[in-house]
Amino acid sequence: MATLDLSAIRSRIGELRVTSDGLIALIGTCISVAALTYLLSTIQGAVTVHNKRHGSRPPKLPYAIPLLGHLPEFLKNTMEFLARATAKYGPSTPVRIQLLNRRMSLLKGAESITALFRNSRDLSSEHWLVQVLVNAFGVEVADAPFYLADDTGIANQPDPRSKMTNPEYRIFHLVFKSVHSGLSGASLEEMESQLVRNLSSQINEADIQSDSWTTIFDLYGSLIRTIAFRAAVVSLCGPKVFECIPTFDADFWTFDSALPDLFKEMPRWLAPASYAARDKMKEHLQKWQSFAHEHYDVSQGKLDKREWEEFFGSRLMRTRHEFFQKMPLSKETIAADDLGLVWAATANTVPAIGWMLLEVLQRPDLLRRVREEIAPYISLDPSDPSRMIVDIPNLCSRPLLQSLYAEVLRLRSGTVINRVPTSSDFHIGGWHFKKDEQIIISTYDTARDQYVWNQGTVDDPHPVNEFWPDRFILYPDNPNSGPVLPTIAQQQPKKMQHPPISEPTFSLDGTAGSWIPYGGGTRMCPGRHFAKKEMIVTLAMFLTEFDIELLIDADCEIKPDLKYFMFGVMHPQGKIPARIRRRRFN
Ligand code: HEM
Ligand SMILES: *[C@@H]1O[C@H](CO)[C@@H](O)[C@H](O)[C@H]1NC(C)=O
């Protein structure tokens, strides 16, 4: 795969014997321009903060290279760059960033972020979404104008300023409505039971014995990821995908690892393998779609009372293909749009499920507590002992399981959320944001805000960078428990404060604007209810059926793969060997 090897370039430059005085002078000039630019932008930023009035624009983050702005730093290490931008000018002052010709503001502080989400109506992400669909997922450039022509918004009533009249072409509204209704109520419940059904059959069929251990070289990459992905796709798209395309699973993860290149808009000649991985996934989805259309008439889909059937899977998928059929879009584009949905539905959840298991398996005490919490809610079907029966609602209301779920998402997701003020300039916290300029939020950094998060006590510290399974549990007799600092908890409006509790209780109180793995406002992730169930149920089913021992050194910490930073929940890095056998339960 073609990548830019910066260290190689640097050492080449070092090998060159620079003899020309002219070149030295040029380099000297460049260095002083950079120093001057940095000095000037630092002063400018400091002056902006010092002279802040209502309506000032956010200060600029200092940078050294004119024109490029923060681009070199951003590309070198995005995580470090965002951490620097977050620290600069304090925890709630937004900063302006410039990446070449793109200007944006990084919004910080729970209050400002909540305010942004509350004002969703004046913001839009549609244009940005089209950009992502084209650049990352491969919607055909020729079809982009169709998407961009829809300026009617996502609400039921088209935006009164819009001149678009065909209700069948309201793609953003139709997609929005279909994902929200398809991922709630009866449709959601059916997806959940399909998930359990499929997980149960895969777990039952896995080639793992009860009387001897099986060694696997990569617990996440070759077992958890495969099973979790297949079950998720079957609940969304039905089982035919895997029948039509036996390599769907492996090819999807190859595509997923190519996404960072595609998002960064690397040209095809620089990243041919990444584009090839995407082309392959588009062909796969087209193949499945034509097969499904041959066997199921989506135009009659509304008459079908079933929430799920085997060709298109969920009602969500069926509804999409019903409205796609009435739109003048190419087959390639429809496949690319579905690739985006399949990615949204799996690329965060599956690594998050991996972390749920890995965090528990690394802590024997926690494993014991978790199994105790799970046990009452899972049993074998008396009429078919190869099937597990899961009491999903009660299982997913347990405090420790919910706290684990929230802590995994707090610690492992690194998403950049994006909004654009489209109708007019925008004000938050007294700062002025220009119309059409992106406002971004880094979920990785809000999840580590030391002015918000509970970090334990002197005797029992729990730094923000550490996994703390009990972080989101309020204990009745412990005033130091719960996710946020006591000062933050007390600031909560009275009606939001918990009534006195008599038992350990899961709580997100005080984390609004800080715990935001799903974004917020009207564009908040519609898959969050399903995702939560998936994460807890899959963990519970694995731990019920299997004994798993990680074969890694006790002091070796499993780290996230920073390659995925910015693109949601990061995968665990490297291969994680383990041994596994079936447990006897019931
Ligand atoms: C742990 C798992 C998940 C995480 C962390 C996650 C995170 C996110 C985030 C950050 C957004 C953008 C929200 C914003 O801009 O405010 C989003 C959007 C979305 N997610 Fe999820 N998601 C997860 C699981 C799912 C699942 C399981 C599905 C579907 C089955 C799904 C479907 C979607 C869709 C369709 C959107 C676009 C919504 C829109 O643009 O209006 N997500 N998700
Ligand atoms: C579960 O999904 C796999 C595809 O990965 C499929 O082969 C299997 O038949 C499914 N099982 C059930 C019970 O849905």
XYZ file of C-alpha atoms and ligand atoms in Angstrom:
643
model
C 0.000 0.000 0.000
C 1.315 3.445 -0.854
C 1.941 5.559 2.202
C 3.988 8.651 2.784
C 7.035 7.611 4.756
C 8.009 10.872 6.406
C 10.964 9.483 8.342
C 12.520 8.146 5.150
C 12.113 11.521 3.481
C 13.628 13.247 6.486
C 16.690 11.012 6.538
C 17.174 11.562 2.797
C 17.158 15.287 3.396
C 19.719 14.781 6.149
C 21.997 12.913 3.742
C 22.130 15.749 1.261
C 25.247 17.798 1.717
C 24.011 21.340 1.464
C 26.812 23.453 0.130
C 25.060 26.221 -1.690
C 24.962 29.440 0.298
C 21.778 30.374 -1.492
C 19.995 27.295 -0.231
C 21.155 27.929 3.328
C 19.899 31.477 3.097
C 16.561 30.233 1.797
C 16.220 27.756 4.642
C 17.165 30.502 7.070
C 14.455 32.723 5.662
C 11.894 29.927 5.901
C 12.769 29.329 9.536
C 12.452 32.987 10.415
C 9.141 33.256 8.545
C 7.885 30.265 10.511
C 9.122 31.731 13.804
C 7.548 35.074 12.990
C 4.256 33.483 11.933
C 4.177 31.501 15.138
C 4.969 34.583 17.234
C 2.365 36.732 15.495
C -0.380 34.102 15.673
C 0.425 33.491 19.352
C 0.115 37.193 20.132
C -3.040 37.465 18.051
C -4.622 34.537 19.947
C -3.647 35.876 23.340
C -4.961 39.349 22.489
C -8.293 37.885 21.324
C -8.708 36.008 24.593
C -7.665 39.020 26.664
C -9.944 41.469 24.868
C -12.876 39.112 24.583
C -16.141 40.940 24.092
C -19.518 39.505 23.342
C -19.343 38.533 19.699
C -15.574 38.111 19.385
C -14.434 35.374 17.064
C -12.631 32.511 18.820
C -8.852 32.934 19.095
C -6.669 31.248 16.511
C -4.470 28.394 17.604
C -0.864 29.544 16.918
C 0.862 27.984 13.920
C 4.236 28.249 12.234
C 3.772 27.826 8.507
C 1.826 30.440 6.568
C -0.748 29.001 4.125
C -0.491 25.434 5.453
C -1.693 26.501 8.902
C -2.057 23.556 11.262
C -2.092 20.934 8.503
C 1.400 19.454 9.110
C 0.723 19.015 12.832
C -2.748 17.654 12.170
C -1.467 15.039 9.723
C 1.508 14.086 11.885
C -0.495 13.217 14.989
C -4.146 14.225 15.022
C -4.671 13.075 18.585
C -1.809 15.175 19.955
C -2.863 18.121 17.862
C -6.447 18.066 19.179
C -5.141 17.658 22.734
C -3.010 20.784 22.266
C -5.942 22.697 20.785
C -8.112 21.547 23.702
C -5.595 22.661 26.328
C -4.896 26.052 24.738
C -6.790 29.041 26.214
C -8.497 26.919 28.867
C -11.230 24.299 29.004
C -14.141 26.276 27.561
C -12.649 28.740 25.076
C -13.117 27.581 21.485
C -10.138 27.849 19.123
C -9.911 28.438 15.420
C -7.986 25.965 13.309
C -6.769 26.249 9.738
C -5.989 23.202 7.641
C -4.641 24.581 4.391
C -7.661 26.475 3.015
C -10.206 24.908 5.403
C -11.098 26.915 8.458
C -12.967 25.542 11.418
C -13.466 26.072 15.125
C -12.946 23.477 17.815
C -15.742 23.852 20.354
C -14.929 22.996 23.976
C -16.649 22.845 27.332
C -19.760 20.862 28.227
C -22.020 23.919 28.371
C -21.113 25.214 24.915
C -21.385 21.740 23.412
C -24.829 21.200 24.930
C -25.852 24.606 23.589
C -24.675 23.641 20.105
C -26.658 20.390 20.150
C -29.745 22.210 21.454
C -29.599 24.593 18.510
C -29.581 21.794 15.954
C -32.244 23.511 13.884
C -29.895 26.264 12.729
C -27.140 23.853 11.900
C -26.716 21.340 9.196
C -24.454 18.469 8.351
C -25.944 17.608 4.966
C -23.225 19.096 2.793
C -20.576 17.553 4.951
C -22.446 14.245 4.769
C -22.448 14.336 0.964
C -18.730 15.009 1.034
C -18.234 11.953 3.249
C -20.512 9.803 1.092
C -18.562 10.739 -2.028
C -15.014 10.741 -0.632
C -15.179 7.903 1.850
C -17.960 5.585 0.723
C -17.795 6.096 -3.008
C -21.103 7.706 -3.994
C -20.620 8.524 -7.684
C -19.627 12.138 -8.335
C -22.324 12.229 -11.030
C -24.974 11.579 -8.368
C -23.756 14.210 -5.904
C -25.920 16.974 -7.474
C -29.019 14.879 -6.732
C -28.149 14.847 -3.035
C -27.118 18.496 -3.007
C -30.344 19.557 -4.710
C -32.274 18.432 -1.642
C -32.319 21.530 0.541
C -35.587 20.581 2.249
C -33.943 19.457 5.496
C -34.690 16.432 7.647
C -37.930 17.577 9.300
C -41.354 16.283 8.216
C -42.245 19.642 6.711
C -39.877 20.760 3.959
C -37.919 23.932 4.732
C -40.160 26.812 3.506
C -37.203 28.415 1.709
C -36.697 25.309 -0.421
C -37.921 25.247 -4.004
C -37.636 21.493 -4.401
C -41.111 20.082 -4.905
C -40.856 16.319 -5.391
C -41.417 14.670 -1.985
C -39.918 11.414 -3.319
C -36.570 13.163 -3.780
C -36.288 14.339 -0.185
C -33.398 11.955 0.406
C -32.178 13.423 3.721
C -35.626 13.431 5.245
C -36.456 9.932 4.006
C -33.181 8.499 5.274
C -33.584 10.284 8.593
C -37.130 9.050 9.077
C -36.269 5.484 8.077
C -33.313 5.147 10.436
C -35.181 6.669 13.363
C -38.275 4.536 13.019
C -36.302 1.464 11.917
C -34.123 1.612 15.020
C -36.889 2.076 17.604
C -40.064 0.376 18.812
C -41.134 -2.956 17.323
C -38.533 -2.756 14.523
C -35.762 -2.407 17.089
C -37.076 -5.293 19.182
C -37.115 -7.552 16.149
C -33.536 -6.590 15.265
C -32.526 -7.412 18.828
C -34.095 -10.848 18.734
C -32.542 -11.580 15.325
C -29.228 -10.578 16.820
C -29.587 -12.967 19.751
C -30.794 -15.746 17.467
C -27.823 -15.397 15.183
C -25.255 -14.971 17.956
C -26.641 -18.030 19.636
C -26.306 -20.161 16.513
C -22.795 -18.917 15.737
C -21.638 -19.465 19.313
C -23.154 -22.931 19.300
C -21.485 -23.855 16.009
C -18.031 -22.486 16.837
C -15.372 -25.161 16.820
C -14.568 -24.963 20.528
C -14.696 -27.883 22.988
C -15.661 -28.075 26.618
C -13.142 -30.712 27.689
C -10.042 -29.066 26.254
C -8.701 -25.591 25.589
C -8.403 -24.244 22.055
C -5.634 -21.716 21.460
C -6.457 -18.801 19.188
C -3.825 -16.384 18.007
C -6.039 -13.358 17.708
C -9.062 -13.390 19.978
C -10.446 -10.114 18.655
C -9.492 -10.310 14.967
C -10.397 -13.911 14.320
C -13.224 -14.659 16.744
C -15.040 -11.748 18.407
C -14.933 -9.451 15.396
C -16.173 -12.135 13.013
C -19.066 -13.331 15.150
C -20.187 -9.837 16.216
C -20.015 -8.473 12.671
C -21.961 -11.341 11.129
C -24.709 -11.137 13.707
C -24.989 -7.354 13.309
C -25.176 -7.557 9.517
C -27.733 -10.380 9.596
C -29.993 -8.362 11.901
C -29.755 -5.346 9.572
C -29.526 -6.875 6.065
C -30.566 -10.510 6.501
C -28.426 -13.629 5.978
C -28.332 -13.558 2.156
C -25.422 -11.105 2.119
C -23.103 -13.826 3.376
C -24.583 -16.430 1.049
C -24.055 -14.182 -2.000
C -20.626 -13.003 -0.830
C -18.670 -15.476 1.305
C -15.796 -13.007 1.817
C -18.032 -10.097 2.895
C -16.675 -10.104 6.429
C -12.943 -10.049 5.610
C -13.426 -7.582 2.752
C -15.385 -5.240 4.990
C -12.550 -4.966 7.519
C -10.046 -4.378 4.746
C -12.254 -1.521 3.604
C -12.594 -0.243 7.182
C -8.826 -0.047 7.531
C -8.683 1.862 4.230
C -11.184 4.480 5.401
C -8.673 6.825 7.076
C -6.914 7.236 3.693
C -10.212 7.831 1.919
C -11.445 10.337 4.511
C -8.202 12.251 4.180
C -8.949 12.489 0.453
C -5.754 10.778 -0.622
C -5.838 10.627 -4.428
C -6.365 7.227 -6.017
C -2.800 7.022 -7.358
C -1.396 7.474 -3.838
C -3.692 4.938 -2.178
C -4.704 2.433 -4.878
C -5.287 -0.432 -2.425
C -7.674 1.685 -0.345
C -9.757 2.539 -3.398
C -9.686 -1.083 -4.540
C -11.025 -2.201 -1.151
C -13.926 0.217 -1.504
C -14.662 -0.765 -5.115
C -14.829 -4.379 -4.023
C -17.328 -3.621 -1.240
C -19.488 -1.637 -3.670
C -19.528 -4.578 -6.081
C -20.419 -6.928 -3.231
C -23.360 -4.814 -2.131
C -24.613 -4.453 -5.691
C -24.539 -8.197 -6.080
C -26.552 -8.714 -2.892
C -28.991 -5.947 -3.840
C -29.781 -7.381 -7.249
C -30.244 -10.820 -5.689
C -32.585 -9.393 -3.031
C -34.598 -7.420 -5.619
C -35.015 -10.576 -7.715
C -36.610 -12.369 -4.770
C -38.482 -9.630 -2.967
C -40.615 -6.808 -4.332
C -39.846 -3.778 -2.184
C -42.629 -1.750 -3.798
C -45.035 -4.044 -1.898
C -42.908 -3.836 1.257
C -45.412 -1.715 3.173
C -47.985 -4.514 2.951
C -45.572 -6.942 4.561
C -46.361 -7.034 8.277
C -43.085 -8.725 9.201
C -40.445 -6.519 10.798
C -37.723 -8.709 9.310
C -37.451 -11.083 6.346
C -34.519 -12.941 4.847
C -33.857 -10.953 1.650
C -33.555 -7.348 2.812
C -33.393 -8.113 6.515
C -34.786 -5.337 8.705
C -37.699 -3.048 7.901
C -35.129 -0.242 7.857
C -33.320 -1.812 4.892
C -36.571 -2.638 3.077
C -37.861 0.931 3.455
C -34.580 2.385 2.145
C -34.671 0.299 -0.984
C -38.271 1.196 -1.541
C -37.501 4.918 -1.689
C -34.143 4.457 -3.435
C -36.004 2.746 -6.273
C -37.930 5.919 -6.981
C -34.799 8.066 -7.140
C -32.690 8.568 -10.277
C -29.556 7.180 -8.630
C -27.070 4.733 -10.140
C -26.731 1.218 -8.725
C -23.163 2.085 -7.756
C -24.338 5.014 -5.671
C -27.043 3.020 -3.902
C -24.443 0.381 -3.073
C -22.106 3.097 -1.762
C -24.866 4.603 0.375
C -25.581 1.163 1.846
C -21.873 0.715 2.479
C -22.104 3.873 4.574
C -24.996 2.451 6.583
C -23.356 -0.946 7.089
C -20.255 0.894 8.244
C -22.210 3.136 10.654
C -23.950 0.062 12.029
C -20.835 -2.027 12.648
C -17.578 -0.076 12.608
C -18.139 1.386 16.093
C -20.144 -1.352 17.716
C -17.904 -4.282 16.797
C -14.646 -2.858 18.215
C -16.647 -1.644 21.233
C -17.820 -5.235 21.821
C -14.169 -6.292 21.562
C -13.236 -3.801 24.295
C -16.112 -4.900 26.540
C -14.712 -8.428 26.549
C -11.046 -7.494 26.692
C -11.467 -5.082 29.617
C -13.349 -7.698 31.617
C -10.998 -10.559 30.730
C -8.018 -8.524 31.885
C -9.520 -8.216 35.412
C -10.396 -11.505 37.185
C -12.295 -9.735 39.984
C -14.387 -7.820 37.513
C -15.045 -10.998 35.523
C -16.479 -12.624 38.641
C -18.747 -9.624 39.342
C -19.901 -9.433 35.727
C -20.775 -13.135 35.549
C -22.768 -12.795 38.737
C -24.723 -9.899 37.260
C -25.385 -11.742 33.991
C -26.371 -15.163 35.311
C -30.061 -14.524 36.167
C -30.844 -13.229 32.665
C -29.485 -15.946 30.354
C -30.690 -19.525 30.083
C -30.844 -22.335 27.562
C -34.045 -22.967 25.662
C -35.504 -26.123 27.304
C -36.900 -27.296 23.958
C -33.642 -26.617 22.084
C -30.551 -26.514 24.311
C -28.427 -25.146 21.453
C -30.283 -21.851 21.808
C -29.783 -19.211 24.459
C -32.660 -17.193 25.804
C -31.733 -13.693 26.908
C -33.892 -11.357 28.986
C -32.603 -8.326 27.093
C -34.390 -5.446 28.895
C -33.470 -6.602 32.395
C -29.936 -7.621 31.485
C -29.340 -4.216 29.924
C -30.606 -2.371 33.031
C -27.971 -3.778 35.389
C -25.696 -1.096 36.876
C -22.289 -2.737 36.366
C -22.997 -3.820 32.789
C -24.231 -0.352 31.880
C -21.269 1.275 33.569
C -18.872 -0.959 31.612
C -20.670 -0.034 28.426
C -20.471 3.707 29.127
C -16.827 3.480 30.219
C -15.792 1.584 27.069
C -17.372 4.286 24.915
C -15.874 7.063 27.055
C -12.362 5.674 26.808
C -12.215 4.166 23.332
C -14.141 6.427 21.024
C -12.315 9.174 19.204
C -14.863 10.818 16.951
C -14.840 14.285 15.494
C -18.393 15.614 15.345
C -19.171 18.173 12.714
C -21.744 20.944 12.343
C -22.062 23.875 9.957
C -24.162 26.984 10.660
C -26.031 27.231 7.378
C -28.662 29.897 7.743
C -26.714 32.632 9.540
C -23.758 33.357 11.807
C -23.967 31.630 15.153
C -23.260 32.543 18.780
C -22.339 30.228 21.629
C -21.008 31.317 25.004
C -20.559 34.839 23.657
C -18.327 33.656 20.808
C -19.114 34.323 17.186
C -19.020 31.547 14.587
C -19.232 32.418 10.923
C -21.895 31.031 8.641
C -20.649 28.096 6.534
C -17.554 27.561 8.686
C -17.349 24.128 10.325
C -17.651 23.720 14.072
C -16.004 20.526 15.305
C -16.041 18.669 18.626
C -13.559 16.023 19.725
C -15.301 13.299 21.752
C -11.919 11.909 22.825
C -11.059 15.170 24.556
C -14.467 15.891 26.119
C -14.259 12.390 27.611
C -11.035 13.420 29.378
C -12.017 16.852 30.696
C -10.424 17.005 34.146
C -12.814 19.754 35.222
C -15.771 17.428 34.697
C -14.898 13.800 35.325
C -14.682 12.085 38.676
C -11.069 11.011 39.147
C -11.528 9.120 42.404
C -9.933 10.100 45.692
C -6.362 10.460 46.939
C -6.513 6.925 48.346
C -8.321 5.506 45.346
C -7.380 7.532 42.253
C -8.952 6.931 38.829
C -7.321 9.242 36.275
C -9.361 10.164 33.196
C -7.125 8.049 30.971
C -7.759 4.914 32.973
C -10.466 2.294 32.609
C -12.620 2.343 35.762
C -15.468 -0.192 35.567
C -17.440 1.541 38.335
C -17.089 5.064 37.001
C -20.765 5.382 36.059
C -22.223 3.867 39.233
C -23.672 5.877 42.116
C -23.282 4.013 45.409
C -25.843 4.942 48.095
C -23.303 5.403 50.897
C -20.439 6.858 48.851
C -20.625 10.592 48.065
C -17.441 10.244 45.973
C -19.064 7.828 43.525
C -20.609 8.642 40.167
C -19.227 9.841 36.840
C -18.565 13.531 37.557
C -16.870 15.711 40.166
C -19.110 16.501 43.169
C -19.074 20.217 42.207
C -20.469 19.368 38.761
C -23.069 16.978 40.207
C -24.338 19.738 42.528
C -24.737 22.154 39.626
C -27.326 19.880 38.054
C -30.810 21.390 38.032
C -32.872 19.986 40.933
C -35.216 18.064 38.677
C -32.246 16.318 37.045
C -30.781 15.225 40.374
C -31.249 11.671 41.485
C -33.700 10.947 44.284
C -31.932 9.212 47.190
C -30.979 5.703 46.108
C -31.010 2.483 48.068
C -28.867 0.387 45.740
C -25.999 0.916 43.264
C -27.415 2.774 40.269
C -26.088 3.494 36.791
C -25.901 7.216 36.127
C -24.937 9.583 33.329
C -25.974 12.629 35.375
C -23.728 15.607 34.831
C -22.084 14.144 31.716
C -24.183 15.981 29.105
C -21.768 17.599 26.657
C -18.887 15.463 27.998
C -20.015 11.870 27.396
C -20.944 12.291 23.739
C -19.876 9.143 21.869
C -23.136 9.384 19.890
C -23.017 13.104 19.172
C -26.140 15.031 20.080
C -29.148 17.074 19.026
C -31.349 16.062 16.130
C -28.468 14.297 14.376
C -27.561 12.207 17.380
C -26.847 8.581 16.450
C -30.182 6.809 15.878
C -28.473 3.425 16.401
C -27.561 4.079 20.042
C -30.328 1.945 21.562
C -29.398 -0.989 19.377
C -25.689 -0.438 19.985
C -26.116 -0.532 23.758
C -28.078 -3.781 23.606
C -25.560 -5.286 21.183
C -22.595 -4.457 23.372
C -24.098 -5.789 26.596
C -25.847 -8.836 25.114
C -22.811 -10.012 23.128
C -20.553 -9.659 26.158
C -23.030 -11.592 28.264
C -23.462 -14.411 25.736
C -19.714 -14.890 25.253
C -18.987 -14.905 28.982
C -21.843 -17.304 29.643
C -20.817 -19.835 27.025
C -17.014 -19.590 27.165
C -14.102 -19.515 29.549
C -11.474 -17.311 27.964
C -7.934 -16.677 29.184
C -5.805 -14.025 27.553
C -2.273 -15.233 26.819
C -0.588 -11.874 27.315
C 1.748 -10.659 30.081
C -0.169 -9.336 33.077
C 1.574 -5.954 32.800
C 0.986 -5.680 29.060
C -1.816 -3.226 28.446
C -3.970 -3.594 25.323
C -3.908 -0.269 23.477
C -6.216 1.275 20.903
C -4.993 1.450 17.322
C -4.593 5.200 16.795
C -4.886 4.737 13.060
C -8.651 4.826 13.673
C -8.558 8.038 15.703
C -11.226 10.455 14.391
C -13.276 7.635 12.896
C -15.236 6.410 15.909
C -14.406 3.613 18.328
C -10.797 2.545 17.801
C -9.919 -1.120 17.360
C -7.719 -2.915 19.884
C -4.159 -2.849 18.528
C -2.231 -5.967 17.576
C -3.058 -9.638 17.820
C -4.305 -10.835 21.192
C -3.670 -14.545 21.767
C -5.985 -16.428 24.105
C -7.236 -19.876 24.975
C -10.873 -20.722 25.098
C -13.209 -23.563 26.070
C -16.930 -24.044 26.601
C -18.364 -23.599 30.072
C -21.073 -25.750 31.526
C -23.914 -23.633 32.790
C -27.553 -24.063 33.849
C -21.188 2.112 19.815
C -21.742 2.232 18.654
C -21.986 3.512 17.906
C -21.383 4.737 18.032
C -20.275 5.148 18.995
C -22.011 5.613 17.052
C -21.670 6.949 16.871
C -22.294 7.803 15.976
C -21.996 9.208 15.835
C -20.945 9.980 16.632
C -22.802 9.712 14.879
C -22.866 11.168 14.392
C -23.760 11.920 15.362
C -23.706 13.425 15.285
O -23.224 13.984 14.291
O -24.171 14.070 16.252
C -23.601 8.617 14.381
C -24.530 8.715 13.376
C -25.250 7.662 12.877
N -25.248 6.366 13.350
Fe -24.194 5.661 14.923
N -22.951 4.914 16.359
C -22.986 3.630 16.846
C -23.802 2.593 16.433
C -24.716 2.691 15.412
C -25.572 1.607 14.978
C -25.622 0.221 15.608
C -26.301 2.080 13.914
C -27.328 1.399 13.063
C -27.761 0.189 13.192
C -25.899 3.460 13.702
C -26.418 4.281 12.722
C -26.111 5.622 12.578
C -26.681 6.471 11.546
C -27.672 6.036 10.461
C -26.144 7.756 11.734
C -26.403 9.014 10.898
C -27.510 9.821 11.528
C -27.748 11.161 10.868
O -26.886 11.636 10.118
O -28.810 11.740 11.131
N -24.957 3.792 14.629
N -23.291 7.474 15.073
C -26.154 -16.366 11.351
O -25.369 -15.724 10.371
C -24.612 -16.553 9.531
C -23.918 -15.654 8.559
O -22.825 -15.108 9.119
C -25.472 -17.532 8.805
O -24.673 -18.408 8.065
C -26.330 -18.292 9.785
O -27.234 -19.086 9.085
C -27.089 -17.323 10.672
N -27.858 -18.078 11.628
C -29.095 -17.730 11.975
C -29.786 -18.643 12.927
O -29.609 -16.703 11.589
